[in-house]
Amino acid sequence: MTEKQMEYVMSGDREKCTGCLICALECSFLYEGRFSPEASRIIINKTYENSITFTSDCTRCGVCADVCPFNALTKSL
Amino acid sequence: MSGSKMSNAGYAGKILYVDLNSEKISPEPFPEDLRWKFIGGVGLNAKLAYDLIPPDADPLGKDNAVLIGAGPLVGTLAPGVPKTEITTRSPLTGRLVTSSTGHFGHALKYAGYDGLVITGASDSPVYLRIFDDEVELCDASHLWGKDIYEATDELYHRYKPKICTVAAIGPAGENLVRLALVLTDKLSTWGKGGVGAVLGAKKLKAIVVHGTKGIGVADRKAFRSLVDAAYSNFRSDPNREMWTTLGTMVSWEMYARTGVAKGTPDHDPITLFGPKAYLEQVKRQSLSCPTCPTGCKARLNVREGMFAGLDTNTSCNLGGAMAYGTVCKVEDYGRVAKCHDTANRLGLESSYVAGMATFLAGLYERGVLSGRDAEAVASGLGYENTARLMRMIAYREGIGSILADGWDEAAKELGPEAEKYREYIRGTGVEPGFDPRANLGTEALGPLTTPKGAHWTMALSLTVVPGRKPDQVARYAQKIGAPPDAVGRIVTADAPGRYSNVHSGRLLKYVEDFNAALYCFGVCNRPPILRLYGLEDCAKLFSAATGMDLDPASLPEVGERVVNSLIMFNVREGYTRASFKYPTMWMAEKMKVGDRETPALTQEEVDLLLDGYYQERGWDVIRGIPTREKLMALGLDSMASAL
């Protein structure tokens, strides 16, 4: 099983989240081939102080946690 | 040059025209020839501003236009490329102003637009809603009068669960205060030149954007590879963690050493407002612009004192701490945070508040204000007086009604004594940034040449640190596109001016062109990001994103074209090099920097540097303006006919 096919338990720390949206853009680029927070499976909502939610389409691949520059996301088995 | 994709590859493909007179809304294609010549962002704005804003138009009248441009890399994963430019005629200077924010362009791009052009004026308060192809002007009467945080939150709430980006003005903009800014997503600023008042005059309270289209790229694999390399380069920067932790406060000590963060024995800003105090007393968490891995902005939370519990945002804590802590002598960090919060809500630009406070304090010392209500405000400043000053300006109360129109108008009103003591260049308050007596690098000289006046961002280079070695400067000059013969003129022991072995004037030409080119893409100029992007990096990312094969060697000329276009806006109305001078006190007084004294400037020193700058530009040196030949060589024929 490749790492990409693994399913992780995902969580986010809004105190560490800076709102950079790199996670959302990596997700949409990977799965939809374009940069679009609207099409991403991780939603960062600045109107609620960078709340972090995962949509029902999220496959829990953990790529967002790999790319977060601020260690705001964790993936665990 | 080969290949091009017209839409949704780097470029969204359209410019949105909104006329507030007729309420006509027209998306138009972004022409391919303009993409090659100007790239986008400030480049596109420069071209459109010249074409659409008539000479001598009243900045607060219907004929002034507002251009907003987001370059072809904005909204992609290119790290730290979010910057989006607003360009218009400034009510503070009468000339062009251009200013950039990190929080707006990504949303505009995702909605399908590379640029936004706003013309005319509404008779009643409106906000502009841009949700992909759905664009409308909405009644904003319920928002008019609200502060920026309140208005933004209402708009967020109105359109939830959509997550929108909001640019808004506050009471200062509504009251046509020429020191007013636009705040985007309650965090980043379109700060300079009174752009908030331009929107206020148009009765445009806010712009709300939501986009679902996203941005594609032409060559995903190549783009991915370039982005990965940029991130890898970013992670190798030993300073990046310090930038995340401290934001712009990393530069606090340097400003203190060069004497700008002046203090007094009883009010020492180095201790009161330095990095340690910042982290212990107010900083809560780091915030980023979209796509930026640095996180140099911040959410503040005041730990103790009369404003304990206050939450607010800062785009640049250094600016706020210097403006309120150092210049306005506010007593402690909690009160500094409160000042910043107040300025954000009212929609006032912090360095302008500081500049106006300095102006008032100088007048008060010289007895010019006696009998006027500004006496109470100007004497000693501190929190209470600063807060009162901001409200007076934002609401045009008492002497605020004069100050709200800027230094030129205030000096006229207050009399000949006031004229003598203005601390300003070209009508704007001096940035508490770079005093040329201490370090006459490009960023200290730039305020005399930059189109918008009295600002240094386009002039920012390695000379921000004094005493660079000649070979370092030579390498830098080559990197930014100076040809070999120019490098020889820049790095020389015979260089005039006080920056050793460097002709800051000649270097400034290449610095401005390089920075202008990068701004067209949307690259942030804070060091952790700026170091990632040379001309080749930008060209490669551009080519992979757009499918347009851009030669990096053509980029210095793009930058030069943009700078010439911006300056021609002013030249068309009579600008010459005689228009701009340093404040007379800098020419008359020595300055203490730490334990050493630097001599006053001389006009001869400044003129020699500027002569070199204009020669390097190929401009008319006597008048300090482009020649017809230069403009034609840059493909700016229509502008050449104005000369």
XYZ file of C-alpha atoms in Angstrom:
720
model
C 0.000 0.000 0.000
C 1.544 3.375 -1.001
C 1.523 6.177 1.493
C -1.018 8.083 -0.555
C -3.599 5.319 -0.144
C -3.372 5.262 3.620
C -6.176 6.795 5.593
C -5.258 8.908 8.545
C -7.124 10.482 11.382
C -6.792 14.157 10.613
C -6.869 17.021 13.055
C -6.053 20.701 13.010
C -4.873 23.301 15.531
C -6.432 26.669 14.804
C -4.005 28.445 17.114
C -1.169 27.400 14.824
C -3.068 27.933 11.576
C -2.020 31.165 9.893
C -4.634 31.071 7.147
C -2.044 30.607 4.394
C -4.352 28.171 2.505
C -1.387 26.126 1.278
C -3.142 22.968 2.502
C -6.316 23.794 0.598
C -4.464 24.678 -2.582
C -2.324 21.521 -2.467
C -5.484 19.468 -2.011
C -7.371 21.064 -4.877
C -4.328 20.910 -7.162
C -3.821 17.225 -6.368
C -7.422 16.115 -6.737
C -8.956 18.694 -9.068
C -5.938 19.876 -11.068
C -6.472 23.546 -10.197
C -5.984 26.002 -7.350
C -9.329 26.502 -5.676
C -10.053 26.566 -1.934
C -13.711 26.026 -2.858
C -12.868 22.682 -4.442
C -10.594 21.597 -1.619
C -11.460 18.930 0.918
C -9.933 20.935 3.759
C -11.692 24.177 4.579
C -9.956 27.008 6.419
C -12.471 29.586 7.579
C -10.944 32.902 8.572
C -14.318 34.235 9.650
C -14.147 31.766 12.520
C -10.519 32.403 13.408
C -9.038 29.888 11.026
C -11.317 27.016 11.898
C -10.212 23.834 10.158
C -12.708 21.311 8.827
C -12.484 18.334 6.496
C -15.285 17.720 4.034
C -17.010 14.388 3.492
C -14.982 14.010 0.270
C -11.729 14.058 2.196
C -9.918 10.750 1.702
C -7.699 11.440 4.726
C -4.607 11.022 2.608
C -2.631 13.332 4.897
C -0.986 15.404 2.147
C -2.253 18.618 3.729
C -0.473 17.766 6.960
C 2.710 17.017 5.042
C 2.722 20.460 3.414
C 1.553 22.716 6.249
C 4.464 25.077 6.966
C 3.269 25.703 10.525
C 2.605 22.166 11.811
C -1.028 23.080 12.290
C -2.272 19.763 10.907
C -1.569 16.308 12.159
C -2.190 12.930 10.638
C -2.222 9.820 12.749
C -3.114 6.205 12.296
C 7.869 34.258 -27.648
C 5.558 31.408 -28.396
C 2.296 29.961 -27.266
C -0.420 31.424 -25.181
C -3.513 30.247 -23.445
C -6.169 32.872 -23.157
C -7.937 31.911 -19.970
C -7.538 30.082 -16.727
C -3.907 29.204 -17.017
C -2.117 31.524 -14.616
C -4.307 34.272 -15.965
C -8.009 34.085 -15.185
C -8.508 35.777 -18.542
C -10.792 38.720 -17.860
C -10.792 42.297 -16.628
C -14.000 43.346 -14.895
C -15.205 46.886 -15.636
C -17.713 48.370 -13.196
C -19.103 51.848 -13.755
C -20.814 53.271 -10.685
C -22.564 56.040 -12.662
C -24.448 53.784 -15.030
C -24.169 50.595 -12.941
C -22.874 48.929 -16.097
C -20.863 45.792 -15.436
C -18.710 44.453 -18.262
C -16.210 41.612 -18.108
C -13.752 42.002 -20.988
C -10.969 39.707 -22.173
C -7.463 40.569 -20.936
C -5.748 41.239 -24.274
C -2.751 39.072 -25.060
C -0.516 41.934 -26.174
C -0.979 43.636 -22.809
C -0.011 40.412 -21.021
C 3.313 40.356 -22.850
C 4.010 44.047 -22.363
C 2.838 44.531 -18.795
C 2.401 41.021 -17.310
C -0.391 42.082 -14.908
C -0.866 43.514 -11.418
C 0.764 46.950 -11.147
C 1.872 46.682 -14.792
C -1.669 46.382 -16.091
C -2.786 49.074 -13.646
C -0.107 51.481 -14.909
C -1.322 51.159 -18.481
C -5.031 51.440 -17.622
C -4.545 54.313 -15.165
C -2.831 56.380 -17.858
C -5.568 55.601 -20.371
C -8.600 55.953 -18.120
C -7.839 58.703 -15.582
C -7.907 62.102 -17.313
C -5.169 64.615 -16.512
C -6.061 66.887 -13.607
C -9.159 64.844 -12.705
C -10.343 65.542 -9.173
C -9.132 62.566 -7.106
C -12.422 62.620 -5.224
C -14.515 63.206 -8.323
C -16.362 60.923 -10.720
C -13.608 61.015 -13.319
C -11.034 59.299 -11.117
C -10.818 55.561 -11.729
C -9.628 52.791 -9.422
C -7.613 49.935 -10.895
C -7.076 46.697 -9.008
C -4.732 44.138 -10.541
C -3.694 40.602 -9.546
C -0.785 39.113 -11.488
C -0.678 35.727 -13.242
C 0.893 33.857 -10.328
C -1.503 35.189 -7.692
C -3.742 32.439 -6.359
C -1.360 29.652 -7.409
C 0.960 27.738 -5.113
C 3.977 29.895 -5.976
C 4.954 30.668 -2.373
C 4.426 34.224 -1.168
C 2.969 35.643 -4.388
C -0.376 37.076 -3.233
C 0.238 40.809 -3.775
C -2.533 42.710 -5.467
C -2.195 46.300 -6.501
C -4.619 49.217 -6.282
C -3.800 52.226 -8.449
C -5.607 55.548 -8.639
C -5.081 59.286 -8.370
C -4.257 60.170 -4.787
C -6.243 62.881 -2.991
C -3.255 63.364 -0.702
C -0.702 64.213 -3.382
C -2.788 64.798 -6.501
C -0.541 62.356 -8.261
C -0.602 58.630 -8.905
C -0.666 56.272 -5.968
C -0.188 52.551 -6.161
C -0.319 50.271 -3.143
C -0.438 46.506 -2.643
C -2.245 44.114 -0.329
C -1.782 40.422 0.285
C -5.458 39.672 0.858
C -7.601 40.243 -2.193
C -6.212 39.111 -5.497
C -6.461 35.389 -4.890
C -10.232 35.681 -4.477
C -10.528 37.909 -7.544
C -8.576 35.339 -9.588
C -10.701 32.420 -8.329
C -13.792 34.376 -9.355
C -12.404 34.667 -12.874
C -10.728 38.105 -13.059
C -7.171 39.394 -13.333
C -8.207 42.985 -12.933
C -11.003 45.204 -11.692
C -11.675 48.692 -13.051
C -14.033 50.948 -11.089
C -15.170 54.183 -12.696
C -17.694 56.883 -11.862
C -19.358 57.347 -8.505
C -22.566 56.198 -6.874
C -25.095 58.682 -5.453
C -25.767 56.471 -2.450
C -23.667 53.969 -0.479
C -23.099 50.688 -2.258
C -20.917 47.633 -2.060
C -19.760 45.586 -5.007
C -20.424 41.856 -4.892
C -18.317 39.657 -7.197
C -19.298 35.999 -7.026
C -17.851 34.442 -10.209
C -20.025 35.702 -13.099
C -22.604 37.133 -10.701
C -21.580 40.736 -10.189
C -23.861 43.381 -8.710
C -23.920 46.645 -6.856
C -25.798 46.303 -3.568
C -27.240 48.830 -1.188
C -24.747 49.586 1.606
C -26.778 52.124 3.586
C -26.894 49.727 6.551
C -23.090 49.497 6.496
C -22.316 53.180 6.042
C -20.928 54.611 9.244
C -19.762 51.258 10.564
C -16.124 50.682 11.319
C -14.178 48.347 9.054
C -14.256 45.309 11.347
C -18.023 45.666 11.871
C -18.765 46.112 8.175
C -16.530 43.212 7.179
C -18.049 40.886 9.762
C -21.539 41.788 8.613
C -20.673 40.936 5.046
C -18.995 37.676 6.065
C -22.107 36.804 8.048
C -24.513 37.804 5.289
C -23.008 35.460 2.743
C -22.047 32.499 4.890
C -21.506 29.596 4.465
C -19.567 31.036 1.489
C -16.160 32.189 2.670
C -15.678 35.622 1.144
C -12.864 38.121 0.890
C -13.838 41.661 1.833
C -12.094 44.954 1.155
C -13.715 47.807 3.097
C -13.381 51.424 4.128
C -14.206 52.884 7.522
C -15.456 56.248 8.732
C -12.201 57.921 7.638
C -12.739 56.882 4.020
C -16.433 57.782 4.184
C -15.510 61.244 5.468
C -13.040 61.704 2.606
C -10.065 61.858 4.943
C -7.007 61.891 2.701
C -5.109 59.682 5.147
C -7.682 56.898 4.825
C -6.922 53.339 3.840
C -8.765 50.263 2.637
C -8.443 47.204 4.852
C -8.735 43.754 3.272
C -10.044 40.842 5.351
C -9.490 42.964 8.485
C -5.760 42.385 8.168
C -3.887 43.613 5.110
C -3.861 47.156 3.803
C -4.168 49.201 0.706
C -2.600 51.906 2.778
C -0.977 54.772 1.016
C -2.166 57.905 -0.700
C -5.636 58.114 0.767
C -7.137 55.386 -1.427
C -9.792 54.904 1.252
C -11.059 58.410 0.529
C -11.216 57.665 -3.204
C -13.589 54.776 -2.516
C -15.428 56.943 0.006
C -15.982 59.621 -2.614
C -17.426 56.941 -4.887
C -19.640 55.843 -1.979
C -18.206 52.373 -2.407
C -18.144 50.952 1.121
C -16.790 47.514 0.296
C -15.969 44.907 -2.323
C -16.998 41.332 -1.489
C -15.497 38.525 -3.546
C -16.142 34.811 -3.691
C -14.813 32.560 -6.446
C -15.342 28.917 -7.333
C -13.610 28.705 -10.708
C -10.113 28.513 -9.307
C -6.955 28.938 -11.359
C -5.363 26.292 -13.555
C -1.865 26.086 -14.984
C -0.760 25.121 -18.488
C 1.974 22.652 -17.513
C 1.126 21.043 -14.180
C 4.243 18.930 -13.965
C 6.643 21.787 -14.655
C 4.758 24.104 -12.319
C 4.756 21.494 -9.564
C 8.492 21.021 -9.922
C 9.213 24.767 -9.795
C 6.969 25.245 -6.762
C 8.637 22.348 -4.952
C 12.038 23.906 -5.639
C 10.837 27.276 -4.311
C 9.526 25.681 -1.109
C 12.745 23.789 -0.672
C 14.669 27.036 -1.087
C 12.339 28.705 1.426
C 12.959 26.005 4.020
C 16.721 26.451 3.652
C 16.514 30.064 4.867
C 17.982 30.147 8.394
C 15.964 33.308 9.127
C 12.512 31.978 8.269
C 11.541 30.830 11.743
C 12.552 34.167 13.165
C 10.301 35.844 10.579
C 7.383 33.597 11.525
C 7.860 34.351 15.206
C 8.619 38.066 15.017
C 7.222 39.212 11.692
C 8.575 42.608 10.765
C 9.840 43.031 14.334
C 12.989 41.218 13.135
C 14.115 44.656 11.947
C 13.387 46.522 15.182
C 16.980 46.749 16.427
C 18.260 47.835 13.024
C 15.806 50.722 12.892
C 16.774 51.653 16.419
C 20.469 51.716 15.488
C 19.936 53.896 12.429
C 18.162 56.367 14.638
C 14.693 56.251 13.227
C 13.154 54.628 16.297
C 14.270 57.634 18.313
C 13.412 57.652 21.948
C 14.025 59.686 25.072
C 15.532 58.552 28.373
C 12.095 58.213 29.922
C 10.559 56.531 26.892
C 12.961 54.040 25.414
C 11.240 52.244 22.537
C 13.946 49.619 22.271
C 12.978 48.179 25.631
C 9.314 49.098 25.738
C 8.351 47.847 22.303
C 11.132 45.512 21.209
C 10.717 41.878 20.194
C 10.733 40.513 23.748
C 7.960 42.842 24.852
C 6.041 42.105 21.649
C 6.011 38.379 22.260
C 5.298 38.619 25.971
C 2.673 41.310 25.956
C 0.678 41.253 22.737
C 1.464 38.681 20.089
C -1.022 35.798 20.018
C -0.463 33.937 16.742
C 1.111 34.336 13.347
C -1.042 35.073 10.312
C -0.183 34.680 6.625
C -1.239 36.107 3.351
C -2.705 33.409 1.093
C 0.052 31.077 -0.226
C 2.743 32.411 2.062
C 4.702 29.987 4.258
C 6.260 32.803 6.317
C 3.347 33.980 8.436
C 4.786 37.404 9.243
C 1.521 39.081 10.123
C -0.122 38.593 13.491
C -3.195 38.351 15.619
C -2.645 40.366 18.770
C -4.163 39.750 22.160
C -3.364 42.181 24.946
C -2.338 40.334 28.103
C -2.655 43.018 30.763
C -3.405 46.624 31.488
C -6.387 48.757 30.609
C -6.954 46.936 27.319
C -6.415 43.394 28.567
C -8.308 40.938 26.399
C -8.318 43.115 23.271
C -7.994 41.044 20.098
C -6.936 42.675 16.865
C -4.806 42.070 13.760
C -1.627 43.645 12.478
C -0.140 43.475 9.029
C 3.130 44.981 10.227
C 3.779 45.249 13.933
C 7.000 47.154 13.316
C 4.994 49.915 11.638
C 2.467 50.067 14.442
C 5.067 49.970 17.212
C 7.105 52.739 15.559
C 4.106 54.887 14.708
C 2.377 54.689 18.085
C 5.068 53.523 20.481
C 7.990 55.592 19.307
C 6.564 58.590 17.498
C 3.297 59.068 19.391
C 4.934 58.101 22.690
C 2.131 55.761 23.646
C 2.902 54.392 27.081
C 2.845 50.615 26.703
C 2.219 47.804 24.284
C -1.400 47.254 25.264
C -2.134 50.836 24.351
C -0.120 50.499 21.132
C -2.295 47.514 20.177
C -5.393 49.556 20.970
C -4.163 52.383 18.730
C -3.593 49.910 15.949
C -7.042 48.449 16.470
C -8.577 51.925 16.376
C -6.713 52.823 13.194
C -7.821 49.565 11.528
C -11.433 50.178 12.486
C -11.535 53.839 11.540
C -9.535 53.093 8.413
C -6.544 55.355 9.026
C -3.022 54.586 7.866
C -0.670 54.243 10.845
C 2.423 55.925 9.440
C 0.257 58.865 8.405
C -1.109 59.145 11.945
C 2.497 59.207 13.151
C 3.486 61.723 10.502
C 0.592 63.972 11.446
C 1.462 63.617 15.135
C 5.063 64.622 14.383
C 3.835 67.616 12.416
C 1.563 68.714 15.261
C 4.208 68.189 17.915
C 6.632 70.374 15.932
C 4.046 73.109 15.530
C 3.123 72.959 19.192
C 6.762 73.377 20.244
C 6.983 76.481 18.071
C 3.818 78.016 19.453
C 1.924 77.771 16.180
C -1.027 75.964 17.728
C -1.704 78.274 20.668
C -5.383 78.849 21.149
C -6.294 75.906 18.974
C -7.817 72.678 20.204
C -4.824 70.738 18.909
C -2.773 71.999 21.845
C -4.142 69.362 24.158
C -3.572 66.707 21.574
C -0.084 67.715 20.535
C 1.491 68.269 23.936
C 3.341 65.096 24.734
C 0.934 62.897 22.801
C 0.649 59.536 24.601
C -2.308 57.181 24.257
C -5.189 59.479 25.210
C -4.063 62.266 22.913
C -3.244 59.893 20.052
C -6.623 58.208 20.287
C -8.290 61.610 20.369
C -6.217 62.754 17.395
C -7.299 59.746 15.359
C -10.971 60.328 16.087
C -10.677 64.028 15.335
C -9.122 63.250 11.972
C -11.452 60.382 11.055
C -14.562 62.411 11.913
C -13.187 65.818 10.882
C -13.784 67.289 14.337
C -12.085 70.499 15.416
C -8.601 70.785 13.980
C -9.129 67.271 12.602
C -11.112 68.828 9.799
C -7.941 70.570 8.626
C -5.560 67.703 9.279
C -7.850 65.311 7.412
C -6.884 66.997 4.153
C -3.207 66.280 4.607
C -0.058 68.235 5.318
C -0.153 70.651 2.382
C -3.670 71.831 3.142
C -3.051 71.897 6.888
C 0.070 74.008 6.458
C -1.811 76.488 4.251
C -4.524 76.774 6.872
C -2.170 77.082 9.826
C 0.013 79.784 8.360
C 3.565 80.446 7.161
C 5.200 79.167 10.341
C 3.566 75.799 9.767
C 4.875 75.735 6.210
C 8.423 75.779 7.537
C 8.080 72.804 9.834
C 6.397 70.228 7.668
C 8.139 66.902 7.841
C 7.118 65.556 4.506
C 7.980 64.850 0.920
C 5.444 65.508 -1.823
C 2.644 66.111 0.580
C 2.703 62.792 2.377
C 4.033 62.222 5.845
C 7.506 60.789 5.920
C 7.583 57.055 6.572
C 9.275 56.509 9.924
C 11.593 54.358 7.879
C 14.728 55.542 6.218
C 16.545 58.698 7.142
C 19.060 59.350 4.363
C 21.481 61.025 6.730
C 22.046 57.713 8.457
C 22.183 55.484 5.385
C 21.765 56.863 1.869
C 21.067 53.614 0.073
C 18.458 53.136 -2.631
C 15.546 52.969 -0.165
C 16.435 56.371 1.270
C 16.863 57.941 -2.178
C 13.805 56.229 -3.654
C 11.243 58.501 -1.958
C 12.498 61.284 -4.251
C 11.972 59.317 -7.459
C 9.211 56.772 -6.874
C 6.006 57.702 -8.709
C 3.758 57.688 -5.665
C 6.168 59.678 -3.587
C 7.717 59.481 -0.134
C 7.767 55.715 -0.034
C 10.483 53.162 -0.368
C 9.042 49.795 -1.328
C 9.933 50.049 -4.995
C 13.423 51.163 -3.975
C 14.112 48.376 -1.502
C 17.454 46.666 -2.077
C 20.387 45.196 -0.215
C 21.550 48.719 0.709
C 18.902 48.701 3.426
C 21.771 47.350 5.478
C 24.605 49.884 5.621
C 28.155 48.992 4.653
C 27.672 46.273 2.051
C 30.864 45.060 0.420
C 31.442 46.102 -3.197
C 31.512 42.554 -4.577
C 28.225 41.806 -2.825
C 26.632 44.838 -4.450
C 28.095 43.890 -7.848
C 26.591 40.411 -7.647
C 23.261 41.814 -6.566
C 23.236 44.379 -9.397
C 23.903 41.619 -11.937
C 21.202 39.424 -10.417
C 18.583 42.138 -10.781
C 19.419 42.739 -14.430
C 22.036 45.497 -14.537
C 24.256 44.980 -17.598
C 28.036 44.638 -16.977
C 28.888 48.230 -17.944
C 26.244 49.516 -15.547
C 27.661 47.420 -12.721
C 30.950 49.220 -13.271
C 29.230 52.569 -12.867
C 27.354 51.429 -9.772
C 30.183 49.842 -7.786
C 33.035 52.299 -7.766
C 35.267 54.028 -5.252
C 34.388 57.312 -6.978
C 30.693 57.003 -6.157
C 29.155 60.219 -4.835
C 26.990 60.043 -1.758
C 27.677 58.564 1.619
C 27.082 54.890 0.854
C 30.679 53.740 0.451
C 31.709 52.516 -3.000
C 28.124 52.388 -4.262
C 26.406 54.901 -6.509
C 22.959 54.559 -4.953
C 21.420 56.686 -7.691
C 22.579 54.466 -10.553
C 21.721 51.316 -8.630
C 18.252 52.692 -7.882
C 17.256 52.541 -11.555
C 17.814 48.777 -11.712
C 16.278 48.223 -8.291
C 13.076 50.008 -9.269
C 12.829 48.114 -12.564
C 13.459 44.753 -10.876
C 10.978 45.377 -8.076
C 8.368 46.668 -10.521
C 8.731 43.497 -12.605
C 8.311 41.306 -9.537
C 5.297 43.291 -8.398
C 3.640 42.612 -11.754
C 3.640 38.939 -10.797
C 2.561 39.610 -7.212
C 5.776 38.712 -5.372
C 5.950 39.928 -1.773
C 8.973 42.085 -0.986
C 9.578 40.883 2.554
C 12.958 39.109 2.668
C 11.954 35.453 3.254
C 9.949 35.577 0.007
C 11.895 38.133 -2.025
C 15.037 35.992 -1.834
C 13.234 33.161 -3.655
C 12.519 35.103 -6.818
C 14.994 36.239 -9.416
C 14.121 37.125 -12.986
C 14.582 33.546 -14.159
C 12.396 32.117 -11.394
C 9.550 34.453 -12.275
C 9.863 33.771 -15.990
C 9.886 29.990 -15.548
C 6.891 29.999 -13.223
C 5.080 32.314 -15.594
C 5.796 30.102 -18.594
C 4.707 26.922 -16.802
C 1.544 28.597 -15.504
C 0.438 30.366 -18.656
C 1.953 28.367 -21.511
C 3.526 31.652 -22.696
C 7.249 31.211 -23.253
C 8.720 34.229 -21.468
C 12.409 35.076 -21.793
C 13.754 36.167 -18.386
C 16.036 38.650 -20.155
C 12.930 40.567 -21.205
C 11.798 41.198 -17.625
C 14.021 44.176 -16.751
C 12.498 45.932 -19.739
C 8.995 45.058 -18.527
C 9.882 46.631 -15.184
C 11.338 49.659 -16.910
C 8.198 49.988 -19.024
C 6.020 49.874 -15.917
C 8.086 52.483 -14.052
C 8.084 54.781 -17.079
C 4.307 54.350 -17.433
C 3.693 55.157 -13.780
C 5.897 58.241 -13.887
C 4.296 59.479 -17.124
C 0.981 59.737 -15.274
C 2.631 62.451 -13.182
C 4.751 63.932 -15.968
C 1.654 64.540 -18.046
C 0.614 66.957 -15.317
C 3.852 68.798 -14.861
C 6.000 66.611 -12.622
C 9.745 67.265 -12.846
C 12.656 66.458 -10.580
C 12.278 69.922 -9.086
C 8.954 68.791 -7.630
C 10.570 66.614 -5.004
C 12.864 67.546 -2.197
C 13.812 66.105 1.133
C 12.495 67.949 4.210
C 14.651 71.009 4.835
C 15.531 69.904 8.351
C 17.377 66.900 6.922
C 19.416 69.267 4.808
C 20.103 71.587 7.717
C 20.734 69.348 10.681
C 23.238 66.678 11.611
C 21.878 63.533 13.091
C 22.965 61.381 15.997
C 23.013 57.664 15.250
C 23.908 55.780 18.388
C 27.144 57.389 19.546
C 28.164 58.815 16.200
C 27.079 61.903 14.385
C 26.275 61.916 10.709
C 26.542 65.107 8.701
C 23.496 66.817 7.290
C 22.739 66.157 3.681
C 23.846 68.611 1.061
C 21.872 69.412 -2.019
C 25.013 68.724 -4.023
C 25.213 65.167 -2.689
C 21.574 64.528 -3.479
C 21.803 66.121 -6.937
C 24.839 64.057 -7.902
C 23.027 60.869 -6.985
C 19.889 61.899 -8.835
C 21.883 62.976 -11.904
C 23.311 59.458 -12.027
C 19.842 57.948 -11.626
C 18.352 59.961 -14.482
C 21.382 59.272 -16.694
C 21.056 55.566 -16.037
C 17.373 55.795 -16.949
C 18.171 57.518 -20.224
C 15.892 60.367 -19.191
C 16.223 64.137 -19.524
C 18.551 64.789 -16.610
C 17.677 68.449 -16.153
C 13.951 67.874 -15.894
C 14.123 64.316 -14.535
C 11.528 62.945 -16.950
C 11.487 60.323 -19.708
C 12.441 61.347 -23.232
C 10.290 60.637 -26.274
C 12.999 58.286 -27.518
C 12.986 56.291 -24.312
C 9.208 55.913 -24.333
C 9.159 54.870 -28.000
C 11.900 52.334 -27.333
C 9.705 50.851 -24.603
C 6.680 50.668 -26.900
C 4.895 53.486 -25.065
C 4.209 55.549 -28.194
C 0.928 56.997 -26.976
C 2.659 58.325 -23.861
C 5.515 59.753 -25.964
C 3.014 62.052 -27.650
C 2.355 63.721 -24.263
C 5.896 65.111 -24.226
